């Protein structure tokens, strides 16, 4: 079907979703059948400021994903679908989805794409089990600091040992000379 025969609102929707795919570093596809409007509102709040949860039409979203260069998600667009577009930390969004799904079994995580890599629902749950980026970076910095302190102590030890030995030898010579 030629693009000029398609309704303008559908073209605009595809363009908007395409831009969301391009601007996001992660997109998680879910099924939401059985969730009330209030529950969807609660889910959106639980995802935080760096993620947008949007109920989508499968056909338009497949087209938009393909236009954004993402072909791996086609299999997830079956039945009711919604996409969490993540522009921040994907771990935080995965945790929000996982925690909400625990309390609301009607939300089913189908899969997604994170930094260009396809993630299954199990992979996203493993991602949710990780600590946040800030915590991981803090642990890495702490580990590096400890390694540097250990290296400094290792390099300093022979000098300290030499200084103690020289001091003991000097004391022994002085005591020997005083007798």
C-alpha positions as protocol buffer text, in pm:
chain_id: "A"
residue {
  index: 1
  type: UNK
  ca { x: 0 y: 0 z: 0 }
}
residue {
  index: 2
  type: UNK
  ca { x: 141 y: 338 z: -96 }
}
residue {
  index: 3
  type: UNK
  ca { x: 218 y: 577 z: 185 }
}
residue {
  index: 4
  type: UNK
  ca { x: -15 y: 844 z: 39 }
}
residue {
  index: 5
  type: UNK
  ca { x: -310 y: 603 z: 88 }
}
residue {
  index: 6
  type: UNK
  ca { x: -240 y: 563 z: 461 }
}
residue {
  index: 7
  type: UNK
  ca { x: -421 y: 782 z: 711 }
}
residue {
  index: 8
  type: UNK
  ca { x: -212 y: 1079 z: 828 }
}
residue {
  index: 9
  type: UNK
  ca { x: -267 y: 991 z: 1196 }
}
residue {
  index: 10
  type: UNK
  ca { x: -112 y: 647 z: 1138 }
}
residue {
  index: 11
  type: UNK
  ca { x: 187 y: 801 z: 960 }
}
residue {
  index: 12
  type: UNK
  ca { x: 232 y: 1043 z: 1251 }
}
residue {
  index: 13
  type: UNK
  ca { x: 204 y: 756 z: 1502 }
}
residue {
  index: 14
  type: UNK
  ca { x: 469 y: 554 z: 1319 }
}
residue {
  index: 15
  type: UNK
  ca { x: 702 y: 855 z: 1305 }
}
residue {
  index: 16
  type: UNK
  ca { x: 655 y: 923 z: 1676 }
}
residue {
  index: 17
  type: UNK
  ca { x: 722 y: 561 z: 1775 }
}
residue {
  index: 18
  type: UNK
  ca { x: 1021 y: 547 z: 1537 }
}
residue {
  index: 19
  type: UNK
  ca { x: 1168 y: 850 z: 1715 }
}
residue {
  index: 20
  type: UNK
  ca { x: 1106 y: 688 z: 2053 }
}
residue {
  index: 21
  type: UNK
  ca { x: 1297 y: 378 z: 1940 }
}
residue {
  index: 22
  type: UNK
  ca { x: 1583 y: 592 z: 1809 }
}
residue {
  index: 23
  type: UNK
  ca { x: 1600 y: 810 z: 2122 }
}
residue {
  index: 24
  type: UNK
  ca { x: 1585 y: 518 z: 2367 }
}
residue {
  index: 25
  type: UNK
  ca { x: 1874 y: 303 z: 2477 }
}
residue {
  index: 26
  type: UNK
  ca { x: 1628 y: 26 z: 2571 }
}
residue {
  index: 27
  type: UNK
  ca { x: 1276 y: -81 z: 2475 }
}
residue {
  index: 28
  type: UNK
  ca { x: 1089 y: -352 z: 2667 }
}
residue {
  index: 29
  type: UNK
  ca { x: 777 y: -510 z: 2517 }
}
residue {
  index: 30
  type: UNK
  ca { x: 507 y: -632 z: 2755 }
}
residue {
  index: 31
  type: UNK
  ca { x: 156 y: -774 z: 2748 }
}
residue {
  index: 32
  type: UNK
  ca { x: -84 y: -582 z: 2968 }
}
residue {
  index: 33
  type: UNK
  ca { x: -424 y: -753 z: 2920 }
}
residue {
  index: 34
  type: UNK
  ca { x: -622 y: -741 z: 3241 }
}
residue {
  index: 35
  type: UNK
  ca { x: -459 y: -433 z: 3391 }
}
residue {
  index: 36
  type: UNK
  ca { x: -688 y: -148 z: 3487 }
}
residue {
  index: 37
  type: UNK
  ca { x: -625 y: 214 z: 3397 }
}
residue {
  index: 38
  type: UNK
  ca { x: -527 y: 277 z: 3760 }
}
residue {
  index: 39
  type: UNK
  ca { x: -276 y: -9 z: 3748 }
}
residue {
  index: 40
  type: UNK
  ca { x: -126 y: 122 z: 3424 }
}
residue {
  index: 41
  type: UNK
  ca { x: -91 y: 463 z: 3587 }
}
residue {
  index: 42
  type: UNK
  ca { x: 82 y: 301 z: 3886 }
}
residue {
  index: 43
  type: UNK
  ca { x: 315 y: 112 z: 3647 }
}
residue {
  index: 44
  type: UNK
  ca { x: 410 y: 432 z: 3469 }
}
residue {
  index: 45
  type: UNK
  ca { x: 495 y: 593 z: 3804 }
}
residue {
  index: 46
  type: UNK
  ca { x: 703 y: 292 z: 3912 }
}
residue {
  index: 47
  type: UNK
  ca { x: 919 y: 318 z: 3598 }
}
residue {
  index: 48
  type: UNK
  ca { x: 1042 y: 664 z: 3696 }
}
residue {
  index: 49
  type: UNK
  ca { x: 1128 y: 966 z: 3487 }
}
residue {
  index: 50
  type: UNK
  ca { x: 1368 y: 791 z: 3249 }
}
residue {
  index: 51
  type: UNK
  ca { x: 1111 y: 554 z: 3100 }
}
residue {
  index: 52
  type: UNK
  ca { x: 782 y: 596 z: 2915 }
}
residue {
  index: 53
  type: UNK
  ca { x: 529 y: 315 z: 2908 }
}
residue {
  index: 54
  type: UNK
  ca { x: 309 y: 326 z: 2601 }
}
residue {
  index: 55
  type: UNK
  ca { x: 29 y: 100 z: 2481 }
}
residue {
  index: 56
  type: UNK
  ca { x: 91 y: 42 z: 2110 }
}
residue {
  index: 57
  type: UNK
  ca { x: -63 y: -110 z: 1799 }
}
residue {
  index: 58
  type: UNK
  ca { x: 141 y: -409 z: 1688 }
}
residue {
  index: 59
  type: UNK
  ca { x: 143 y: -337 z: 1314 }
}
residue {
  index: 60
  type: UNK
  ca { x: 238 y: 29 z: 1350 }
}
residue {
  index: 61
  type: UNK
  ca { x: 502 y: -51 z: 1612 }
}
residue {
  index: 62
  type: UNK
  ca { x: 660 y: -322 z: 1394 }
}
residue {
  index: 63
  type: UNK
  ca { x: 685 y: -71 z: 1110 }
}
residue {
  index: 64
  type: UNK
  ca { x: 831 y: 193 z: 1344 }
}
residue {
  index: 65
  type: UNK
  ca { x: 1085 y: -50 z: 1491 }
}
residue {
  index: 66
  type: UNK
  ca { x: 1192 y: -158 z: 1143 }
}
residue {
  index: 67
  type: UNK
  ca { x: 1227 y: 204 z: 1033 }
}
residue {
  index: 68
  type: UNK
  ca { x: 1446 y: 263 z: 1340 }
}
residue {
  index: 69
  type: UNK
  ca { x: 1663 y: -32 z: 1234 }
}
residue {
  index: 70
  type: UNK
  ca { x: 1532 y: -273 z: 1498 }
}
residue {
  index: 71
  type: UNK
  ca { x: 1406 y: -595 z: 1342 }
}
residue {
  index: 72
  type: UNK
  ca { x: 1457 y: -827 z: 1639 }
}
residue {
  index: 73
  type: UNK
  ca { x: 1138 y: -728 z: 1823 }
}
residue {
  index: 74
  type: UNK
  ca { x: 884 y: -845 z: 1561 }
}
residue {
  index: 75
  type: UNK
  ca { x: 822 y: -1175 z: 1741 }
}
residue {
  index: 76
  type: UNK
  ca { x: 707 y: -994 z: 2056 }
}
residue {
  index: 77
  type: UNK
  ca { x: 429 y: -798 z: 1887 }
}
residue {
  index: 78
  type: UNK
  ca { x: 153 y: -1057 z: 1931 }
}
residue {
  index: 79
  type: UNK
  ca { x: -167 y: -992 z: 2125 }
}
residue {
  index: 80
  type: UNK
  ca { x: -189 y: -686 z: 2349 }
}
residue {
  index: 81
  type: UNK
  ca { x: 140 y: -499 z: 2352 }
}
residue {
  index: 82
  type: UNK
  ca { x: 290 y: -205 z: 2529 }
}
residue {
  index: 83
  type: UNK
  ca { x: 646 y: -78 z: 2517 }
}
residue {
  index: 84
  type: UNK
  ca { x: 856 y: 78 z: 2790 }
}
residue {
  index: 85
  type: UNK
  ca { x: 1092 y: 318 z: 2614 }
}
residue {
  index: 86
  type: UNK
  ca { x: 1394 y: 374 z: 2842 }
}
residue {
  index: 87
  type: UNK
  ca { x: 1625 y: 673 z: 2803 }
}
residue {
  index: 88
  type: UNK
  ca { x: 1812 y: 626 z: 3131 }
}
residue {
  index: 89
  type: UNK
  ca { x: 1935 y: 329 z: 3329 }
}
residue {
  index: 90
  type: UNK
  ca { x: 1781 y: 13 z: 3181 }
}
residue {
  index: 91
  type: UNK
  ca { x: 1841 y: -173 z: 3509 }
}
residue {
  index: 92
  type: UNK
  ca { x: 1608 y: 62 z: 3698 }
}
residue {
  index: 93
  type: UNK
  ca { x: 1334 y: 21 z: 3436 }
}
residue {
  index: 94
  type: UNK
  ca { x: 1376 y: -359 z: 3433 }
}
residue {
  index: 95
  type: UNK
  ca { x: 1346 y: -360 z: 3814 }
}
residue {
  index: 96
  type: UNK
  ca { x: 1033 y: -147 z: 3797 }
}
residue {
  index: 97
  type: UNK
  ca { x: 872 y: -381 z: 3544 }
}
residue {
  index: 98
  type: UNK
  ca { x: 979 y: -695 z: 3732 }
}
residue {
  index: 99
  type: UNK
  ca { x: 855 y: -567 z: 4068 }
}
residue {
  index: 100
  type: UNK
  ca { x: 524 y: -452 z: 3921 }
}
residue {
  index: 101
  type: UNK
  ca { x: 477 y: -788 z: 3746 }
}
residue {
  index: 102
  type: UNK
  ca { x: 530 y: -970 z: 4079 }
}
residue {
  index: 103
  type: UNK
  ca { x: 235 y: -785 z: 4230 }
}
residue {
  index: 104
  type: UNK
  ca { x: 31 y: -779 z: 3908 }
}
residue {
  index: 105
  type: UNK
  ca { x: 60 y: -1108 z: 3716 }
}
residue {
  index: 106
  type: UNK
  ca { x: -144 y: -961 z: 3429 }
}
residue {
  index: 107
  type: UNK
  ca { x: 172 y: -775 z: 3323 }
}
residue {
  index: 108
  type: UNK
  ca { x: 389 y: -1014 z: 3121 }
}
residue {
  index: 109
  type: UNK
  ca { x: 736 y: -913 z: 3007 }
}
residue {
  index: 110
  type: UNK
  ca { x: 781 y: -1049 z: 2654 }
}
residue {
  index: 111
  type: UNK
  ca { x: 1134 y: -927 z: 2580 }
}
residue {
  index: 112
  type: UNK
  ca { x: 1316 y: -623 z: 2457 }
}
residue {
  index: 113
  type: UNK
  ca { x: 1625 y: -463 z: 2323 }
}
residue {
  index: 114
  type: UNK
  ca { x: 1894 y: -300 z: 2538 }
}
residue {
  index: 115
  type: UNK
  ca { x: 2176 y: -104 z: 2376 }
}
residue {
  index: 116
  type: UNK
  ca { x: 2114 y: -284 z: 2047 }
}
residue {
  index: 117
  type: UNK
  ca { x: 2111 y: -637 z: 2193 }
}
residue {
  index: 118
  type: UNK
  ca { x: 1801 y: -858 z: 2202 }
}
residue {
  index: 119
  type: UNK
  ca { x: 1693 y: -961 z: 2554 }
}
residue {
  index: 120
  type: UNK
  ca { x: 1446 y: -1236 z: 2636 }
}
residue {
  index: 121
  type: UNK
  ca { x: 1214 y: -1206 z: 2937 }
}
residue {
  index: 122
  type: UNK
  ca { x: 1463 y: -1415 z: 3140 }
}
residue {
  index: 123
  type: UNK
  ca { x: 1750 y: -1189 z: 3033 }
}
residue {
  index: 124
  type: UNK
  ca { x: 1553 y: -883 z: 3144 }
}
residue {
  index: 125
  type: UNK
  ca { x: 1484 y: -1045 z: 3481 }
}
residue {
  index: 126
  type: UNK
  ca { x: 1858 y: -1109 z: 3519 }
}
residue {
  index: 127
  type: UNK
  ca { x: 1921 y: -746 z: 3428 }
}
residue {
  index: 128
  type: UNK
  ca { x: 1671 y: -642 z: 3694 }
}
residue {
  index: 129
  type: UNK
  ca { x: 1866 y: -845 z: 3951 }
}
residue {
  index: 130
  type: UNK
  ca { x: 2173 y: -626 z: 3893 }
}
residue {
  index: 131
  type: UNK
  ca { x: 2242 y: -332 z: 4115 }
}
residue {
  index: 132
  type: UNK
  ca { x: 2203 y: 14 z: 3969 }
}
residue {
  index: 133
  type: UNK
  ca { x: 2475 y: 164 z: 3751 }
}
residue {
  index: 134
  type: UNK
  ca { x: 2577 y: 407 z: 4027 }
}
residue {
  index: 135
  type: UNK
  ca { x: 2620 y: 127 z: 4283 }
}
residue {
  index: 136
  type: UNK
  ca { x: 2822 y: -85 z: 4039 }
}
residue {
  index: 137
  type: UNK
  ca { x: 3046 y: 211 z: 3956 }
}
residue {
  index: 138
  type: UNK
  ca { x: 3096 y: 285 z: 4327 }
}
residue {
  index: 139
  type: UNK
  ca { x: 3194 y: -78 z: 4389 }
}
residue {
  index: 140
  type: UNK
  ca { x: 3434 y: -68 z: 4096 }
}
residue {
  index: 141
  type: UNK
  ca { x: 3592 y: 253 z: 4225 }
}
residue {
  index: 142
  type: UNK
  ca { x: 3622 y: 104 z: 4574 }
}
residue {
  index: 143
  type: UNK
  ca { x: 3785 y: -208 z: 4434 }
}
residue {
  index: 144
  type: UNK
  ca { x: 4029 y: -2 z: 4231 }
}
residue {
  index: 145
  type: UNK
  ca { x: 4114 y: 212 z: 4534 }
}
residue {
  index: 146
  type: UNK
  ca { x: 4178 y: -100 z: 4743 }
}
residue {
  index: 147
  type: UNK
  ca { x: 4400 y: -244 z: 4468 }
}
residue {
  index: 148
  type: UNK
  ca { x: 4602 y: 77 z: 4452 }
}
residue {
  index: 149
  type: UNK
  ca { x: 4641 y: 87 z: 4830 }
}
residue {
  index: 150
  type: UNK
  ca { x: 4757 y: -275 z: 4828 }
}
residue {
  index: 151
  type: UNK
  ca { x: 5006 y: -201 z: 4548 }
}
residue {
  index: 152
  type: UNK
  ca { x: 5138 y: 103 z: 4734 }
}
residue {
  index: 153
  type: UNK
  ca { x: 5185 y: -105 z: 5049 }
}
residue {
  index: 154
  type: UNK
  ca { x: 5364 y: -374 z: 4847 }
}
residue {
  index: 155
  type: UNK
  ca { x: 5603 y: -120 z: 4693 }
}
residue {
  index: 156
  type: UNK
  ca { x: 5658 y: 52 z: 5027 }
}
residue {
  index: 157
  type: UNK
  ca { x: 5728 y: -271 z: 5223 }
}
residue {
  index: 158
  type: UNK
  ca { x: 6086 y: -334 z: 5097 }
}
residue {
  index: 159
  type: UNK
  ca { x: 6184 y: 27 z: 5169 }
}
residue {
  index: 160
  type: UNK
  ca { x: 6037 y: 7 z: 5518 }
}
residue {
  index: 161
  type: UNK
  ca { x: 6212 y: -325 z: 5581 }
}
residue {
  index: 162
  type: UNK
  ca { x: 6541 y: -181 z: 5454 }
}
residue {
  index: 163
  type: UNK
  ca { x: 6503 y: 126 z: 5677 }
}
residue {
  index: 164
  type: UNK
  ca { x: 6435 y: -91 z: 5985 }
}
residue {
  index: 165
  type: UNK
  ca { x: 6731 y: -316 z: 5904 }
}
residue {
  index: 166
  type: UNK
  ca { x: 6962 y: -17 z: 5852 }
}
residue {
  index: 167
  type: UNK
  ca { x: 6841 y: 139 z: 6179 }
}
residue {
  index: 168
  type: UNK
  ca { x: 6895 y: -190 z: 6367 }
}
residue {
  index: 169
  type: UNK
  ca { x: 7246 y: -221 z: 6217 }
}
residue {
  index: 170
  type: UNK
  ca { x: 7327 y: 140 z: 6311 }
}
residue {
  index: 171
  type: UNK
  ca { x: 7204 y: 78 z: 6667 }
}
residue {
  index: 172
  type: UNK
  ca { x: 7414 y: -236 z: 6689 }
}
residue {
  index: 173
  type: UNK
  ca { x: 7724 y: -54 z: 6563 }
}
residue {
  index: 174
  type: UNK
  ca { x: 7669 y: 231 z: 6810 }
}
residue {
  index: 175
  type: UNK
  ca { x: 7623 y: -16 z: 7097 }
}
residue {
  index: 176
  type: UNK
  ca { x: 7926 y: -212 z: 6987 }
}
residue {
  index: 177
  type: UNK
  ca { x: 8134 y: 106 z: 6972 }
}
residue {
  index: 178
  type: UNK
  ca { x: 8019 y: 215 z: 7321 }
}
residue {
  index: 179
  type: UNK
  ca { x: 8139 y: -106 z: 7490 }
}
